GROMACS .gro file of C-alpha atoms in nm:
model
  377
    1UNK     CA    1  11.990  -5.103   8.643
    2UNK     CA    2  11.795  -4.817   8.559
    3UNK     CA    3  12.041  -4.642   8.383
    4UNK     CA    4  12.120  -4.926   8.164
    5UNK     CA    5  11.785  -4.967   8.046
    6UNK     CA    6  11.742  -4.576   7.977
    7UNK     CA    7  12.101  -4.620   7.773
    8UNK     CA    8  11.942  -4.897   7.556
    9UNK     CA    9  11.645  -4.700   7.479
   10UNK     CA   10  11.802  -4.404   7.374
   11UNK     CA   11  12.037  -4.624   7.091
   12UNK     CA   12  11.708  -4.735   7.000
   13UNK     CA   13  11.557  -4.422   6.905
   14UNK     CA   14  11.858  -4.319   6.681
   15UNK     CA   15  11.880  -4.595   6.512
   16UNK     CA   16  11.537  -4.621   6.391
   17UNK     CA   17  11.616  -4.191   6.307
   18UNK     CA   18  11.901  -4.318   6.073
   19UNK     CA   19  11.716  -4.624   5.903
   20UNK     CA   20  11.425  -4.347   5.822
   21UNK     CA   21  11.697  -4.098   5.680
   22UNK     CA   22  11.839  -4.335   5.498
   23UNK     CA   23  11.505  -4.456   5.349
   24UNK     CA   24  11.372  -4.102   5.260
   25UNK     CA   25  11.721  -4.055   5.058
   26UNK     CA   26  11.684  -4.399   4.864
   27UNK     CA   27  11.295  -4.251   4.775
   28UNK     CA   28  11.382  -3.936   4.663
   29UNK     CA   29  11.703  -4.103   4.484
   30UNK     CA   30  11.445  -4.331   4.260
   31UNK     CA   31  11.170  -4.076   4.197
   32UNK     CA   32  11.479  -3.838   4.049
   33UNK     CA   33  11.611  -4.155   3.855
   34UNK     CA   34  11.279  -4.228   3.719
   35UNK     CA   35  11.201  -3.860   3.633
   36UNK     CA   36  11.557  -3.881   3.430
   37UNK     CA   37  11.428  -4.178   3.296
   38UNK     CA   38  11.122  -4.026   3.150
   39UNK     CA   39  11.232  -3.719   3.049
   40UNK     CA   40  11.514  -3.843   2.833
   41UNK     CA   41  11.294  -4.151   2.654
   42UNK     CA   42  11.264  -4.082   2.309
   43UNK     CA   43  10.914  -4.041   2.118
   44UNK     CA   44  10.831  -4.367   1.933
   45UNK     CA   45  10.899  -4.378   1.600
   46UNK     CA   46  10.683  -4.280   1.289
   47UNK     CA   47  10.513  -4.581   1.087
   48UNK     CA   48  10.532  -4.579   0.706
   49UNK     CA   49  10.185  -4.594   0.569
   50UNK     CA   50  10.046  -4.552   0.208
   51UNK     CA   51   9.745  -4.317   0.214
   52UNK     CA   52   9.472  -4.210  -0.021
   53UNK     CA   53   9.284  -3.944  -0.055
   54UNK     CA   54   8.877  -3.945  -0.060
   55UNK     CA   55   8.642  -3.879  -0.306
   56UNK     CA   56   8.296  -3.716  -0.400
   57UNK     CA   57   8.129  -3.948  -0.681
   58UNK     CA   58   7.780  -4.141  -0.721
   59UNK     CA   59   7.735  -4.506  -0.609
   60UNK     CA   60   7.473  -4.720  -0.650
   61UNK     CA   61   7.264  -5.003  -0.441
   62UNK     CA   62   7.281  -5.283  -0.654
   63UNK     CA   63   7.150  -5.703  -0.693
   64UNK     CA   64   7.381  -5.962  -0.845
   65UNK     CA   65   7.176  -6.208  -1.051
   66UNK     CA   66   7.288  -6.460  -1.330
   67UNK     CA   67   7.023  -6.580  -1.635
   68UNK     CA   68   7.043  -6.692  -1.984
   69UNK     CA   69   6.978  -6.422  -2.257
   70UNK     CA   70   6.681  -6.538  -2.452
   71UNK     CA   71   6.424  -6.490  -2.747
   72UNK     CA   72   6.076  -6.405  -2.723
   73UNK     CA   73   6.025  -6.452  -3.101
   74UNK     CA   74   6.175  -6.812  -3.160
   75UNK     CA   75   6.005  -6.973  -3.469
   76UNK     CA   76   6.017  -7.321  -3.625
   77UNK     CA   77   5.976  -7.345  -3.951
   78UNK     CA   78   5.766  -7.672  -4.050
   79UNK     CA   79   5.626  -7.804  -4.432
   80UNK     CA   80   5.364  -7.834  -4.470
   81UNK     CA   81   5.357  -8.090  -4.789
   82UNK     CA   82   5.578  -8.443  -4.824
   83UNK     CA   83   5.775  -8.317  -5.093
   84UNK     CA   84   6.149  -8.407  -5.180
   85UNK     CA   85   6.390  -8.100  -5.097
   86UNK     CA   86   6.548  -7.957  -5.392
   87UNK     CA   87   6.728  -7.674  -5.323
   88UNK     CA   88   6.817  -7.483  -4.925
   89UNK     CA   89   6.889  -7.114  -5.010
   90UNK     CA   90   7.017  -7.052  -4.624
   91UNK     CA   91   7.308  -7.183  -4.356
   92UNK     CA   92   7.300  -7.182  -3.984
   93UNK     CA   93   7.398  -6.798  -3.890
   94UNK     CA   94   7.183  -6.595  -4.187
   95UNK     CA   95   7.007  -6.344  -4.127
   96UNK     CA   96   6.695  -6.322  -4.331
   97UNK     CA   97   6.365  -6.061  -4.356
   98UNK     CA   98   6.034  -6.164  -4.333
   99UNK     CA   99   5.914  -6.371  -4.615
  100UNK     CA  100   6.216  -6.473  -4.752
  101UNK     CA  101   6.231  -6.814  -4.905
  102UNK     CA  102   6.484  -7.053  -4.721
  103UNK     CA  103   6.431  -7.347  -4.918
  104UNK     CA  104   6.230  -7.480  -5.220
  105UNK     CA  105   6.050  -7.838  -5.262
  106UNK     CA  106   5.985  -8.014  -5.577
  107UNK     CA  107   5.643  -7.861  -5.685
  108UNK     CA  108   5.641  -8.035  -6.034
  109UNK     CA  109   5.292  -8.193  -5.847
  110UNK     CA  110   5.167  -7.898  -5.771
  111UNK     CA  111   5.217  -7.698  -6.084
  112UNK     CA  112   5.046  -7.984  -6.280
  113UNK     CA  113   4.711  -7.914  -6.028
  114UNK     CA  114   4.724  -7.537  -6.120
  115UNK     CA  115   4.711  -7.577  -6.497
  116UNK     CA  116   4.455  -7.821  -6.417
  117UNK     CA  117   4.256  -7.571  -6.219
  118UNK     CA  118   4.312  -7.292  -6.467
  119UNK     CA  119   4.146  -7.539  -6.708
  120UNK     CA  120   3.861  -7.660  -6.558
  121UNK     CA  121   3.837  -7.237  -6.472
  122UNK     CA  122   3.800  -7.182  -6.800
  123UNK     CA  123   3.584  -7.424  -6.895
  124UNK     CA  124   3.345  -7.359  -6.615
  125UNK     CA  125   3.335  -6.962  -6.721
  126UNK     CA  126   3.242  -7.054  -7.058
  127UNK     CA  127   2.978  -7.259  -6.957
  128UNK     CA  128   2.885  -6.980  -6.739
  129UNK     CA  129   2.874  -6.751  -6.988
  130UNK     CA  130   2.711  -6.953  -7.195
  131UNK     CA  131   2.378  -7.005  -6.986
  132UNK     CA  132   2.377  -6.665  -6.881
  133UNK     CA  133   2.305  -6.593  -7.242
  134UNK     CA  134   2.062  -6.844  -7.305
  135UNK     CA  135   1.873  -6.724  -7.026
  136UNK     CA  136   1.866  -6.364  -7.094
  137UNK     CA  137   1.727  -6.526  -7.439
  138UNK     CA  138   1.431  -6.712  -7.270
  139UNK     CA  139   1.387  -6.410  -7.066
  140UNK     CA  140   1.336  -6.151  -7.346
  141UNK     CA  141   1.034  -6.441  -7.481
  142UNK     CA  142   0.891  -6.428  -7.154
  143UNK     CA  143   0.856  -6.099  -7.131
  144UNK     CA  144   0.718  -6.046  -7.492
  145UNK     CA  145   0.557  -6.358  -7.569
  146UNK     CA  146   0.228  -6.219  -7.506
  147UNK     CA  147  -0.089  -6.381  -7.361
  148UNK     CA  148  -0.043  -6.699  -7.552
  149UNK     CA  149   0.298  -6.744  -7.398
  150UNK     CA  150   0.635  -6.843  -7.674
  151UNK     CA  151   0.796  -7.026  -7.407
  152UNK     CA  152   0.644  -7.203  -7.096
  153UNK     CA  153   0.723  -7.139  -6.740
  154UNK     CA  154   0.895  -7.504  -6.692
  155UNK     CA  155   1.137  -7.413  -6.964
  156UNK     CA  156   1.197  -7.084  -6.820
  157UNK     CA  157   1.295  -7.208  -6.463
  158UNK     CA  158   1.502  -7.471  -6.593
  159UNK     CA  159   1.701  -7.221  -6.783
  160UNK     CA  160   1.728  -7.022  -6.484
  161UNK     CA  161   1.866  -7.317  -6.256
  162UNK     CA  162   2.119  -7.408  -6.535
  163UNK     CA  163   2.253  -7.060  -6.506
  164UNK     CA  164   2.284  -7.053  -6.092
  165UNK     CA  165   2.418  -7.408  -6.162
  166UNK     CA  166   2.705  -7.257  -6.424
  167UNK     CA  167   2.764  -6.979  -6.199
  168UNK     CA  168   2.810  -7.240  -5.816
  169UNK     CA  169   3.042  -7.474  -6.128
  170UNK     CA  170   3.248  -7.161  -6.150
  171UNK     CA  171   3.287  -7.046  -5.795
  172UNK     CA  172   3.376  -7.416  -5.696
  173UNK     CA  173   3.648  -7.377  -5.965
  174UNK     CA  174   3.790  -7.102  -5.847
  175UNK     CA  175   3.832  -7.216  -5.525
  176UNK     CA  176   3.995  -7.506  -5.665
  177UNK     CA  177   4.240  -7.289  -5.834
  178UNK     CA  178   4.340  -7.109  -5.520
  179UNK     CA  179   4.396  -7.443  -5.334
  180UNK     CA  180   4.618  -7.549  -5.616
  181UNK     CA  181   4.744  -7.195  -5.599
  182UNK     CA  182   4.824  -7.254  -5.245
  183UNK     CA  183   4.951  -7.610  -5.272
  184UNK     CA  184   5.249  -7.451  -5.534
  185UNK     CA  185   5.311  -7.164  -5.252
  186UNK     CA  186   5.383  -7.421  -5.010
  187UNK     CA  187   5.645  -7.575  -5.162
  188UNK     CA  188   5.862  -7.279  -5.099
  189UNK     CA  189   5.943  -7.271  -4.744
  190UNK     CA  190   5.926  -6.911  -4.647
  191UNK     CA  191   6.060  -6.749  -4.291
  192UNK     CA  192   5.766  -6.608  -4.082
  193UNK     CA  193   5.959  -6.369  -3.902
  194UNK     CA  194   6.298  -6.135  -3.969
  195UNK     CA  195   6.620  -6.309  -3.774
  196UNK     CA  196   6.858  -6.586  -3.764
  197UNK     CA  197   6.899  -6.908  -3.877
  198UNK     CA  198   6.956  -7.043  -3.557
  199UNK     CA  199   6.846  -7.438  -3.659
  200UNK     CA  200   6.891  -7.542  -4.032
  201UNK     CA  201   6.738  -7.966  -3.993
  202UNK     CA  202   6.724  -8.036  -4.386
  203UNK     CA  203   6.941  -8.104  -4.659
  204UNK     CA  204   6.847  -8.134  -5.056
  205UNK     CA  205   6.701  -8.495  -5.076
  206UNK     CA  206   6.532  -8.550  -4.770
  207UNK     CA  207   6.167  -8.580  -4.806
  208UNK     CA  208   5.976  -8.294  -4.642
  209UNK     CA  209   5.801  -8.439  -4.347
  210UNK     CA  210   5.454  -8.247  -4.236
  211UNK     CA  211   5.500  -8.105  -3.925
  212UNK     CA  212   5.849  -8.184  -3.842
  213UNK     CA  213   6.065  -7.895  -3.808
  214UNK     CA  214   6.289  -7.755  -4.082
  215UNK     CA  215   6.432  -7.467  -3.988
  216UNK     CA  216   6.452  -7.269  -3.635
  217UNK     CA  217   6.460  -6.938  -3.669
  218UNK     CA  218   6.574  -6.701  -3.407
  219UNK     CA  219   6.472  -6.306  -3.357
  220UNK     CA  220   6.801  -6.166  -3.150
  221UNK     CA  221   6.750  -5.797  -3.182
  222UNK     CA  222   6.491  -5.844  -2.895
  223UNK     CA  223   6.685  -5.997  -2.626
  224UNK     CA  224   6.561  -6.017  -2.293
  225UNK     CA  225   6.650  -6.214  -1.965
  226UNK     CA  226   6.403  -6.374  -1.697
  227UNK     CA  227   6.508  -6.362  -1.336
  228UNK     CA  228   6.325  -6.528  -1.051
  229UNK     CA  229   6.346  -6.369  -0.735
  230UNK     CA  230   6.250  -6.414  -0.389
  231UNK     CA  231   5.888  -6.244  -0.315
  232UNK     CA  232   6.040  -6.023  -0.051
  233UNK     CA  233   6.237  -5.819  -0.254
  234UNK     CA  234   5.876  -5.718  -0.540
  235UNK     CA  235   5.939  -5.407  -0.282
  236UNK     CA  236   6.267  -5.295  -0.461
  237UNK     CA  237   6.179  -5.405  -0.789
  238UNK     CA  238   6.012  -5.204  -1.025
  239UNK     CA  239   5.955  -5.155  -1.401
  240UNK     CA  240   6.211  -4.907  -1.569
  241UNK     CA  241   6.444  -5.022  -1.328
  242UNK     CA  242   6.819  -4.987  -1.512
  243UNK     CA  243   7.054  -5.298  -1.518
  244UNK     CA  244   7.409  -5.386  -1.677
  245UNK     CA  245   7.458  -5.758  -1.846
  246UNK     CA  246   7.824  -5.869  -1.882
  247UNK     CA  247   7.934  -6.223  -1.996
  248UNK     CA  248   8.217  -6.454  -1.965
  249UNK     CA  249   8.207  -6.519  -2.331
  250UNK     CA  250   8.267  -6.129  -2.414
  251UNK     CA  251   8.448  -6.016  -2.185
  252UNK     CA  252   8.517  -5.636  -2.138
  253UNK     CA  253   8.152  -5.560  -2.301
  254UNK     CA  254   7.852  -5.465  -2.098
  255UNK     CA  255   7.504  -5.425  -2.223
  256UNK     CA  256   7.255  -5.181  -2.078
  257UNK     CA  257   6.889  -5.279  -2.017
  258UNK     CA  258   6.599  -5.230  -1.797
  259UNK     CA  259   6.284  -5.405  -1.612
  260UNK     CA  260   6.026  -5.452  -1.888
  261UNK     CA  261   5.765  -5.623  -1.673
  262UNK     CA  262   5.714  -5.806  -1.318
  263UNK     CA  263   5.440  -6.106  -1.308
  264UNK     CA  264   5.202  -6.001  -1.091
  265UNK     CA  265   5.172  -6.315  -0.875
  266UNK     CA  266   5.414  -6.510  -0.714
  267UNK     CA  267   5.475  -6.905  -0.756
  268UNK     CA  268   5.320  -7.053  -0.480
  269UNK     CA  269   5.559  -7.399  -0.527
  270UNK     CA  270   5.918  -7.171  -0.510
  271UNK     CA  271   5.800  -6.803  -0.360
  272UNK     CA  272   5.973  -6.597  -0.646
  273UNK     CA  273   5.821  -6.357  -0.895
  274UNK     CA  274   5.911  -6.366  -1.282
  275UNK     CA  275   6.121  -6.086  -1.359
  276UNK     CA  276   6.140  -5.965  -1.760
  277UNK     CA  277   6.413  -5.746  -1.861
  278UNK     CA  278   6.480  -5.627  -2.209
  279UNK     CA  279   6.845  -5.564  -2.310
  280UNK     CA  280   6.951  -5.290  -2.511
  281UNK     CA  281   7.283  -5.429  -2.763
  282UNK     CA  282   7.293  -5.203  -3.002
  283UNK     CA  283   7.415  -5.298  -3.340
  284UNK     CA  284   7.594  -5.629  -3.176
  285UNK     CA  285   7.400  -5.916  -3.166
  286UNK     CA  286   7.415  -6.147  -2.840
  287UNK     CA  287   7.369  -6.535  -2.942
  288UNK     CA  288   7.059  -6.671  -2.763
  289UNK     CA  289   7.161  -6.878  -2.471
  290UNK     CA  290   7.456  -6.718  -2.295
  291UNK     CA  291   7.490  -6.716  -1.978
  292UNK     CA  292   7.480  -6.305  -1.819
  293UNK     CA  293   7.586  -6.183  -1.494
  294UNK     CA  294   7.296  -5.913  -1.417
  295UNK     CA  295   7.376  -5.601  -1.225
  296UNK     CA  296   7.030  -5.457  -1.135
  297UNK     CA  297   7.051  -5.086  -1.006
  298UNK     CA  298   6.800  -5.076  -0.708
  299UNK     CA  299   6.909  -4.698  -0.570
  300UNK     CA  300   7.158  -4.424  -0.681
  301UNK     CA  301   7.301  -4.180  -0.425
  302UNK     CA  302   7.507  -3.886  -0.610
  303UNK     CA  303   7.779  -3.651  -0.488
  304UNK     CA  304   7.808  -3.864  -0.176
  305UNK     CA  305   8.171  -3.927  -0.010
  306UNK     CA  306   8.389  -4.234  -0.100
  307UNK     CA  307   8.602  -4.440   0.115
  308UNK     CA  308   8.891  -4.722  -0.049
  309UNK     CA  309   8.756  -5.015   0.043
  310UNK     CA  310   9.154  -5.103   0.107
  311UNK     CA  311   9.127  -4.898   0.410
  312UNK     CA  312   8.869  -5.036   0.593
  313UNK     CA  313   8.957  -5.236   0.861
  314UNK     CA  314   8.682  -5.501   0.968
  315UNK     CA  315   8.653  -5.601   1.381
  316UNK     CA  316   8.400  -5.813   1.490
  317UNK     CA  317   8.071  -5.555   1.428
  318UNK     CA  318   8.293  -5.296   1.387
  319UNK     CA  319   8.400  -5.102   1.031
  320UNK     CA  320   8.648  -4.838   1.087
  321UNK     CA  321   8.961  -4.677   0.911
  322UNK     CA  322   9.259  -4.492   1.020
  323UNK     CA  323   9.265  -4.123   0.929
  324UNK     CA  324   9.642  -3.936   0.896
  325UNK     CA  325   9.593  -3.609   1.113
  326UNK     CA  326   9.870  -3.371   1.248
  327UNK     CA  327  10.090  -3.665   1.119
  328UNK     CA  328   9.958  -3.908   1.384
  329UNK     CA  329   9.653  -4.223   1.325
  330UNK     CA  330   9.291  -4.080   1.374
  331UNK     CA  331   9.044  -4.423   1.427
  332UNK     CA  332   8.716  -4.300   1.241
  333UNK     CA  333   8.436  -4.569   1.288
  334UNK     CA  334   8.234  -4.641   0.942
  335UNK     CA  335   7.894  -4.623   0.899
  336UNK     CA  336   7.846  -4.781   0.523
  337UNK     CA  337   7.615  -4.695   0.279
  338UNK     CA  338   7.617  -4.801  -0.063
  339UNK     CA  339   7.932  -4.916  -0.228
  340UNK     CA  340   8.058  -5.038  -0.594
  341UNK     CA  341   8.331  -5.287  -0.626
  342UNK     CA  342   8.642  -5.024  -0.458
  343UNK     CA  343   8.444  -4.816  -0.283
  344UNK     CA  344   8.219  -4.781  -0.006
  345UNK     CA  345   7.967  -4.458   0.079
  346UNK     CA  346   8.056  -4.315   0.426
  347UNK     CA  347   7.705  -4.259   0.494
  348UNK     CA  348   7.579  -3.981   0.720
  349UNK     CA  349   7.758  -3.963   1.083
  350UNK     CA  350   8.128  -4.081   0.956
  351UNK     CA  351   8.338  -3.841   1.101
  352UNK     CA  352   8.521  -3.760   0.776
  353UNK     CA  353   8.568  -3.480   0.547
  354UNK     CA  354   8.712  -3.417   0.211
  355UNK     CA  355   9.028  -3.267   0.331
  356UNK     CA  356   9.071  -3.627   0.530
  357UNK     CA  357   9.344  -3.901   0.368
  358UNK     CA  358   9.266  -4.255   0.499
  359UNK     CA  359   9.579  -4.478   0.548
  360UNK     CA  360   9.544  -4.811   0.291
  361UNK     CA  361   9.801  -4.978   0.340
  362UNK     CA  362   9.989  -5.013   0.695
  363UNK     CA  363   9.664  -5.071   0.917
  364UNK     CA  364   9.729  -5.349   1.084
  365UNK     CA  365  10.070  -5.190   1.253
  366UNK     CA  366   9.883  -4.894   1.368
  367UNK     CA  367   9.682  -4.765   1.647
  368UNK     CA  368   9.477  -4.481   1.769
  369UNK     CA  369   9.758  -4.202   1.808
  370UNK     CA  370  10.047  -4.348   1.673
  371UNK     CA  371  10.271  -4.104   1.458
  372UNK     CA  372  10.276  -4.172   1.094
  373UNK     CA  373  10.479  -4.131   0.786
  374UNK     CA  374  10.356  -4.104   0.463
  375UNK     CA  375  10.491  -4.289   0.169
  376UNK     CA  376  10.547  -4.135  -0.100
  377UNK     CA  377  10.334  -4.265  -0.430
   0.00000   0.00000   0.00000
């Protein structure tokens, strides 16, 4: 019984020998199959990607504003006698200089009070003259009349007070005269101001109404735009300040100008600040009214390093772009600075250089170390 139980035992032992053989071989069978594997899988294959190289150029930190070009020097034109219009020398769109006639009334009236002035003028100097003789006359008898006396005190002074009396007819005259003078002037309409005729509200015929306008007349060499923005930016704004005006209405044309002046208190009912800037045109006239698109440069930085804006690749928070290096992806993470409409300032801490080309197009089927192929342009 013994024996048999020693027998079993013993099969037992060399069994469990071969199963563990026969395991170690099937191990060392997959590790070598695996290390075939491996060694013999290929190297994944290069993406196509269009890159671009970076730049060194100034860029500027900028706020977008819209307002209507306007006039500071916007005149209407208003007789100032109820006179039939007989002739308008001007159209919508003239220019015209300072004192220039734009339009004549019928002064027949008032030409008929200036003859009448210039005679009663001459009338009243004759008279004048007249009693300023007569009493140098009764002067000379004063003085030499002796102690009897040729000509009596009363007579005296009354030739005296008809003299001041021929001299006040004579001033009064001449006043009259210039009023009539004045009357005649104002039946010309005359422009105040050098511009445009921006308003023309008369035609021959009408009768000339006091105080109603005839003609608007519109300075546009001047132009200037008003913005009104938020207090908290008065910080960033200041006079001299350089902005660009574009407009929908000429397109491909910019116009320079600058801050002219900031109000120096801020509406209590909205919380902005009036902003006047002058624009500089040059020879071309803008019409009064357009609407602009304001570019107002806040901050310049020069010679600073340029990034596509095509290559950036936005993630949440994160900014970064994929840089081509050894022929494999390089992630760079962004910090931005300023930027213009294509490109963006890799402000200080980007891990770029000039020598670095950014991939622009292929992003999204990259990733950090991939290999790379670069299109050609």
């Amino acid at each position: 019984m013994t024996s048999d139980k020693t027998t079993l035992l013993l099969l037992s032992l060399l069994f469990s020998l071969s199963c563990s053989r026969v395991a170690d071989q099937d191990d060392a069978t997959a590790e070598s199959s695996a290390e075939e594997v491996e060694e013999f899988t290929p190297e994944k294959e290069a993406v196509l990607v269009r890159a671009s190289n970076l730049t060194l150029g100034t860029v500027s930190k900028v706020l977008e504003s819209t307002a209507n070009v306007m006039s500071m020097d916007v005149v209407d034109l208003m007789p100032e006698r109820a006179e039939p219009v007989i002739e308008v020398l001007v159209e919508e769109g003239d220019l015209v200089s300072a004192g220039q006639v734009l339009a004549r009334l019928r002064d027949a009236n008032a030409k008929l009070a200036v003859a009448e002035a210039d005679v009663r003028l001459m009338e009243t100097q004759q008279a004048m003259d007249q009693a300023q003789r007569e009493f140098e006359r009764d002067q000379k008898l004063m003085e030499s009349g002796g102690p009897t006396g040729v000509l009596s005190d009363r007579v005296f002074e009354t030739s005296r007070q008809t003299r001041d009396a021929s001299k006040t007819a004579h001033q009064t005259a001449i006043v009259a005269r210039d009023k009539a003078m004045l009357d005649l002037a104002q039946c010309d309409l005359i422009s105040p101001i050098s511009g445009t005729i921006s308003v023309r509200d008369i035609s021959v015929g009408d009768m000339a109404t006091v105080g109603a306008r005839a003609f608007e007349i519109t300075d546009q060499t001047n132009p200037k735009v008003v913005l009104y923005r938020p207090q908290r930016e008065l910080m960033v704004l200041k006079v001299g300040q350089r902005l660009t005006a574009t407009s929908d209405a000429f397109p491909g044309y910019a116009v320079e100008g600058y801050i002219e002046r900031i109000a120096p208190t801020v509406d209590l009912a909205t919380g902005t600040v009036k902003v006047t800037a002058a624009l500089e045109p040059g020879d071309r006239l803008i019409p009064i009214g357009v609407l602009a698109k304001l570019v107002l440069i806040l901050d310049t930085h020069e010679n600073v390093l340029l990034i596509p804006k095509k290559a950036l690749v936005h993630e949440g928070n994160q900014v970064y772009c994929y840089a081509v290096r050894d022929g494999h992806a390089v992630r760079i993470d962004i910090i931005e600075g300023f930027e213009n409409e294509d490109m963006v300032e890799a402000a200080e801490g980007t891990d770029l250089t000039m020598d670095d080309v950014v991939v622009v197009v292929g992003s999204d089927r990259i990733g950090e170390g991939d290999p790379v192929e670069l299109a050609d342009e």
